[in-house]
Short mmCIF file of C-alpha atoms in Angstrom, two decimals:
data_model
loop_
_atom_site.label_atom_id
_atom_site.label_comp_id
_atom_site.label_asym_id
_atom_site.label_seq_id
_atom_site.Cartn_x
_atom_site.Cartn_y
_atom_site.Cartn_z
CA MET A 1380 184.60 55.18 136.04
CA LYS A 1381 185.31 57.88 133.47
CA LYS A 1382 182.50 56.56 131.31
CA PHE A 1383 180.11 56.69 134.26
CA LEU A 1384 181.05 60.27 135.13
CA PHE A 1385 180.67 61.33 131.50
CA CYS A 1386 177.16 59.85 131.34
CA PHE A 1387 176.28 61.41 134.67
CA SER A 1388 177.41 64.84 133.47
CA LEU A 1389 175.21 64.44 130.38
CA PHE A 1390 172.30 63.64 132.69
CA LEU A 1391 172.86 66.87 134.60
CA THR A 1392 173.12 68.83 131.37
CA GLY A 1393 169.85 67.33 130.20
CA CYS A 1394 168.15 68.37 133.42
CA GLY A 1395 169.14 71.96 132.76
CA THR A 1396 167.23 72.05 129.48
CA THR A 1397 163.83 71.50 131.10
CA PRO A 1398 161.54 74.52 130.52
CA TYR A 1399 160.95 76.58 133.63
CA SER A 1400 158.06 78.76 132.46
CA ASP A 1401 154.35 78.10 132.86
CA ASP A 1402 153.64 78.99 129.22
CA TYR A 1403 154.84 75.61 127.95
CA ALA A 1404 153.12 72.21 127.83
CA GLU A 1405 153.96 68.82 126.40
CA HIS A 1406 151.01 67.28 124.58
CA THR A 1407 149.27 64.40 126.37
CA ASN A 1408 146.05 62.68 125.30
CA THR A 1409 144.60 59.61 127.01
CA LEU A 1410 140.95 60.63 126.60
CA THR A 1411 138.52 57.95 125.52
CA ASN A 1412 138.53 58.03 121.70
CA GLY A 1413 140.93 60.97 121.97
CA PHE A 1414 138.25 63.66 122.34
CA ILE A 1415 135.25 64.84 124.36
CA PRO A 1416 131.75 64.62 122.82
CA GLU A 1417 130.34 68.07 122.00
CA THR A 1418 127.31 67.49 124.25
CA GLU A 1419 129.62 66.91 127.23
CA LEU A 1420 132.17 69.66 126.64
CA THR A 1421 132.64 72.29 129.35
CA LEU A 1422 135.46 74.80 129.77
CA ALA A 1423 136.64 76.79 132.77
CA PHE A 1424 139.26 79.49 133.36
CA ILE A 1425 141.37 78.55 136.39
CA ASP A 1426 141.07 82.18 137.53
CA GLU A 1427 139.66 85.43 136.21
CA ASN A 1428 142.86 87.49 136.15
CA VAL A 1429 144.08 88.89 132.84
CA ASP A 1430 147.70 87.69 132.77
CA LEU A 1431 149.70 90.01 130.50
CA ARG A 1432 153.45 89.64 129.99
CA GLY A 1433 156.19 91.22 127.95
CA VAL A 1434 158.02 89.24 125.30
CA TYR A 1435 161.71 88.68 125.90
CA ASN A 1436 164.51 86.75 124.27
CA GLN A 1437 164.44 83.42 126.10
CA ASN A 1438 168.18 82.88 126.04
CA ASP A 1439 168.81 81.08 129.31
CA THR A 1440 172.54 80.48 128.86
CA VAL A 1441 174.70 81.68 131.73
CA ASP A 1442 178.36 82.51 131.97
CA SER A 1443 180.67 79.67 132.87
CA THR A 1444 180.78 79.06 136.60
CA GLN A 1445 184.26 78.15 137.76
CA MET A 1446 184.32 75.16 140.09
CA LEU A 1447 187.25 73.07 141.21
CA TYR A 1448 186.42 69.41 141.71
CA VAL A 1449 188.51 68.29 144.69
CA ASP A 1450 189.70 64.69 145.16
CA ALA A 1451 187.78 63.66 142.06
CA VAL A 1452 188.60 59.98 142.13
CA GLY A 1453 191.60 59.19 144.27
CA GLY A 1454 190.71 61.25 147.36
CA SER A 1455 188.78 60.16 150.41
CA ALA A 1456 185.46 61.34 148.98
CA GLY A 1457 185.89 59.16 145.92
CA ALA A 1458 183.19 58.96 143.25
CA ALA A 1459 180.40 59.75 145.70
CA GLY A 1460 182.10 63.00 146.61
CA LEU A 1461 182.53 63.96 142.98
CA ILE A 1462 178.90 63.19 142.23
CA GLY A 1463 177.90 65.44 145.12
CA GLN A 1464 180.04 68.23 143.70
CA LEU A 1465 178.54 67.73 140.23
CA ILE A 1466 175.01 67.93 141.64
CA ALA A 1467 175.87 71.08 143.57
CA HIS A 1468 177.34 72.63 140.43
CA SER A 1469 174.19 71.74 138.48
CA PHE A 1470 172.01 73.43 141.10
CA ILE A 1471 174.17 76.56 140.92
CA ILE A 1472 173.79 76.71 137.12
CA ASP A 1473 170.01 76.14 137.38
CA SER A 1474 169.71 78.90 139.97
CA GLN A 1475 171.66 81.32 137.78
CA ARG A 1476 169.49 80.40 134.80
CA ASP A 1477 166.31 81.00 136.80
CA GLU A 1478 167.57 84.37 137.98
CA LYS A 1479 168.49 85.41 134.44
CA LEU A 1480 165.08 84.42 133.03
CA GLN A 1481 163.31 86.19 135.88
CA ALA A 1482 165.33 89.36 135.29
CA GLN A 1483 164.59 89.23 131.55
CA GLN A 1484 160.87 88.77 132.20
CA MET A 1485 160.79 91.69 134.66
CA GLU A 1486 162.57 93.91 132.14
CA ALA A 1487 160.13 92.88 129.38
CA ASN A 1488 157.15 93.54 131.67
CA GLN A 1489 158.50 96.98 132.52
CA ALA A 1490 158.73 97.81 128.80
CA ILE A 1491 154.96 97.33 128.42
CA SER A 1492 153.98 98.81 131.79
CA VAL A 1493 151.64 101.31 130.10
CA LEU A 1494 149.37 98.38 129.22
CA TYR A 1495 148.92 97.15 132.78
CA GLY A 1496 146.82 100.10 133.83
CA MET A 1497 144.31 99.16 131.14
CA THR A 1498 143.99 95.52 132.25
CA ALA A 1499 143.95 95.84 136.04
CA ASN A 1500 140.16 95.84 136.32
CA LEU A 1501 139.43 93.42 133.49
CA THR A 1502 138.28 89.81 133.89
CA LEU A 1503 138.58 86.96 131.43
CA SER A 1504 134.84 86.27 131.51
CA GLY A 1505 134.21 89.93 130.79
CA LEU A 1506 136.22 89.60 127.57
CA VAL A 1507 134.17 86.66 126.30
CA GLN A 1508 131.69 87.71 123.61
CA ASP A 1509 130.11 84.38 122.65
CA PRO A 1510 127.12 83.64 124.92
CA ASN A 1511 127.07 80.08 123.57
CA ALA A 1512 130.62 79.27 124.68
CA ASN A 1513 130.83 76.18 126.85
CA LEU A 1514 132.31 78.16 129.74
CA ILE A 1515 131.32 77.48 133.33
CA PRO A 1516 132.62 78.98 136.60
CA PHE A 1517 135.68 77.19 137.88
CA GLU A 1518 133.95 76.21 141.11
CA LEU A 1519 131.46 74.22 139.01
CA ALA A 1520 134.15 72.39 137.05
CA LYS A 1521 133.68 68.64 136.67
CA ASP A 1522 136.31 65.95 136.22
CA GLU A 1523 136.08 66.22 132.42
CA THR A 1524 135.96 70.03 132.34
CA VAL A 1525 138.79 71.51 130.25
CA ARG A 1526 140.87 73.87 132.37
CA ILE A 1527 142.23 76.95 130.55
CA LYS A 1528 145.10 79.23 131.57
CA PRO A 1529 145.39 82.08 129.02
CA ILE A 1530 148.51 84.26 128.98
CA PHE A 1531 148.61 87.39 126.81
CA PHE A 1532 151.92 88.59 125.40
CA SER A 1533 153.13 91.83 123.83
CA ASP A 1534 156.55 92.98 122.74
CA ARG A 1535 157.83 96.43 123.62
CA GLU A 1536 156.77 97.82 120.21
CA PHE A 1537 153.14 96.68 120.79
CA ASN A 1538 152.94 95.71 117.12
CA ARG A 1539 151.68 92.13 117.45
CA PRO A 1540 150.06 90.82 120.62
CA TYR A 1541 149.37 87.12 120.91
CA LEU A 1542 147.90 84.65 123.37
CA THR A 1543 149.26 81.36 124.64
CA ALA A 1544 146.82 79.11 126.49
CA ILE A 1545 147.66 75.98 128.42
CA ILE A 1546 144.69 73.62 128.48
CA TRP A 1547 144.28 70.35 130.38
CA VAL A 1548 141.84 67.78 131.70
CA PRO A 1549 142.90 66.42 135.10
CA SER A 1550 143.07 62.78 136.07
CA ASN A 1551 142.30 61.19 139.42
CA GLU A 1552 145.51 59.19 139.20
CA THR A 1553 149.00 60.15 140.30
CA GLY A 1554 152.37 59.25 138.82
CA HIS A 1555 155.27 57.41 140.44
CA ASN A 1556 156.59 60.73 141.75
CA GLY A 1557 153.28 61.48 143.47
CA LYS A 1558 152.36 64.28 141.08
CA PRO A 1559 148.82 64.28 139.63
CA LEU A 1560 148.47 63.02 136.08
CA VAL A 1561 146.35 64.52 133.31
CA LYS A 1562 144.09 62.90 130.73
CA TYR A 1563 144.79 65.69 128.28
CA ARG A 1564 147.21 68.61 128.07
CA ASN A 1565 148.20 70.90 125.22
CA LEU A 1566 149.24 74.38 124.18
CA ILE A 1567 147.16 76.71 122.02
CA GLN A 1568 148.74 79.84 120.54
CA VAL A 1569 146.76 82.54 118.76
CA HIS A 1570 148.59 85.30 116.89
CA GLY A 1571 146.81 88.58 116.25
CA ASP A 1572 147.10 90.88 113.27
CA ILE A 1573 150.03 93.26 113.02
CA LEU A 1574 148.79 96.52 114.52
CA THR A 1575 148.87 99.73 112.50
CA ASP A 1576 150.96 102.67 113.64
CA ASP A 1577 147.75 104.45 114.61
CA LYS A 1578 146.67 101.59 116.92
CA ILE A 1579 150.12 101.33 118.45
CA GLU A 1580 150.04 105.04 119.25
CA ARG A 1581 146.58 104.67 120.77
CA LEU A 1582 147.82 101.89 123.04
CA LYS A 1583 150.74 104.03 124.14
CA ASN A 1584 148.19 106.70 125.04
CA SER A 1585 146.24 104.22 127.19
CA ASP A 1586 143.25 103.65 124.90
CA GLN A 1587 141.49 101.04 127.04
CA ALA A 1588 138.67 100.44 124.56
CA LEU A 1589 141.22 99.36 121.95
CA MET A 1590 143.02 97.23 124.51
CA VAL A 1591 139.81 95.41 125.39
CA GLU A 1592 139.05 94.91 121.70
CA ILE A 1593 142.47 93.30 121.07
CA LEU A 1594 142.41 91.04 124.13
CA SER A 1595 138.81 90.01 123.53
CA ALA A 1596 139.50 89.04 119.91
CA LEU A 1597 142.44 86.87 120.95
CA LEU A 1598 140.57 85.20 123.80
CA ASN A 1599 137.38 84.48 121.86
CA LYS A 1600 139.35 82.98 118.99
CA THR A 1601 141.24 80.84 121.50
CA ILE A 1602 138.00 79.52 123.02
CA ALA A 1603 136.66 78.60 119.58
CA VAL A 1604 139.89 76.72 118.79
CA VAL A 1605 139.87 74.91 122.16
CA GLU A 1606 136.29 73.75 121.52
CA LYS A 1607 137.22 72.32 118.13
CA GLU A 1608 140.45 70.74 119.36
CA MET A 1609 138.76 69.05 122.33
CA THR A 1610 135.89 67.66 120.23
CA GLY A 1611 138.17 66.04 117.65
CA HIS A 1612 137.76 68.45 114.73
CA TYR A 1613 141.48 68.93 114.06
CA SER A 1614 142.53 65.68 112.44
CA VAL A 1615 145.98 65.35 110.90
CA GLU A 1616 145.41 61.95 109.31
CA ASP A 1617 146.48 61.58 105.67
CA LYS A 1618 148.13 65.00 105.73
CA ASN A 1619 151.81 65.56 105.08
CA PRO A 1620 153.62 68.09 107.31
CA GLN A 1621 154.99 71.19 105.64
CA THR A 1622 157.28 73.97 106.79
CA TYR A 1623 155.60 77.33 107.40
CA PHE A 1624 157.07 80.71 108.18
CA ILE A 1625 155.15 83.04 110.45
CA GLU A 1626 155.86 86.76 110.30
CA SER A 1627 156.14 87.70 113.95
CA ASN A 1628 157.51 90.95 115.36
CA SER A 1629 159.70 91.68 112.33
CA ARG A 1630 161.08 88.13 112.41
CA LYS A 1631 160.12 84.82 110.87
CA LYS A 1632 159.15 81.93 113.12
CA VAL A 1633 159.48 78.47 111.59
CA VAL A 1634 156.67 75.96 112.20
CA ARG A 1635 156.56 72.40 110.91
CA GLY A 1636 153.06 70.91 110.78
CA VAL A 1637 149.79 70.62 108.88
CA ILE A 1638 146.97 73.07 108.31
CA VAL A 1639 143.84 71.66 109.97
CA GLU A 1640 141.50 74.58 109.29
CA GLU A 1641 141.34 77.57 106.95
CA THR A 1642 139.10 80.61 107.26
CA CYS A 1643 139.06 83.91 105.41
CA GLN A 1644 141.19 85.46 108.14
CA ASP A 1645 143.28 82.66 109.65
CA ARG A 1646 145.09 79.40 109.20
CA VAL A 1647 145.08 76.85 112.01
CA ILE A 1648 148.20 74.67 112.17
CA LYS A 1649 148.84 71.59 114.27
CA ASP A 1650 152.60 71.30 114.57
CA LEU A 1651 154.74 68.23 115.13
CA ARG A 1652 154.34 68.59 118.91
CA SER A 1653 150.54 68.62 118.41
CA TRP A 1654 150.37 72.25 119.55
CA VAL A 1655 147.60 74.22 117.83
CA ILE A 1656 148.76 77.53 116.35
CA VAL A 1657 146.47 80.14 114.80
CA VAL A 1658 148.05 82.59 112.38
CA PRO A 1659 146.55 85.40 110.25
CA SER A 1660 146.58 84.29 106.63
CA GLN A 1661 148.64 87.23 105.44
CA SER A 1662 151.37 86.41 107.99
CA LEU A 1663 151.89 82.83 106.81
CA CYS A 1664 154.05 81.64 103.95
CA THR A 1665 155.80 78.43 102.90
CA SER A 1666 159.03 79.97 101.68
#
């Protein structure tokens, strides 16, 4: 009995570690041959809104919630009653975690509120510069069309904006839980250059032209990376993973993976989760 309750409590703890945000995706790929032929590739934004969010410390731990488990084993409720109490306690913790993350996100958004006035009337398609991009309107999307949800991020210092895009190809099948499956799903993250003090000051003074320039550069680079990823250009075969350090907002972010493309400006890394991460060359080091 004790062993069962211990295992059950571990199960509840594991449930609480599931990511809640929509800027996360586990890699899935069941496409034929693992990619889409270039002649068949189409992309579509799921909507035209420019989604801009503040960066916050995603510490979702909550203070200990005191709960007395009544009649744990010997009482009339027995094991079933205890399990019910454990589930209720888990839901309380999850609710507190959600509330904390929501409060942190709202605070981070408030810190960059000056930027929202410059994005209110922008559309994603309006930021796209490449007329040859394989983009089509969402209402024309086909079964094999790659759906894209871009999310722009900025910290309160405005010194390094970046973009996280969730991309997927839907499937006509559903899982055992009734939820729709996907043929492909992944996360693309594009880091921009560290902004100069002059550019940061211009953003604080609501320089919309600069804002459009920054967002457009991130989005167009993302589209180019999505096109290469979906057509099988980023192979990791015969390459040994290395540890890379990314200079990000005065901190170093550790990434373990392989470089799948190098340009004069950027390095493209596919990490161990198969996420594709684009980093300015000067912001990347191996020690």
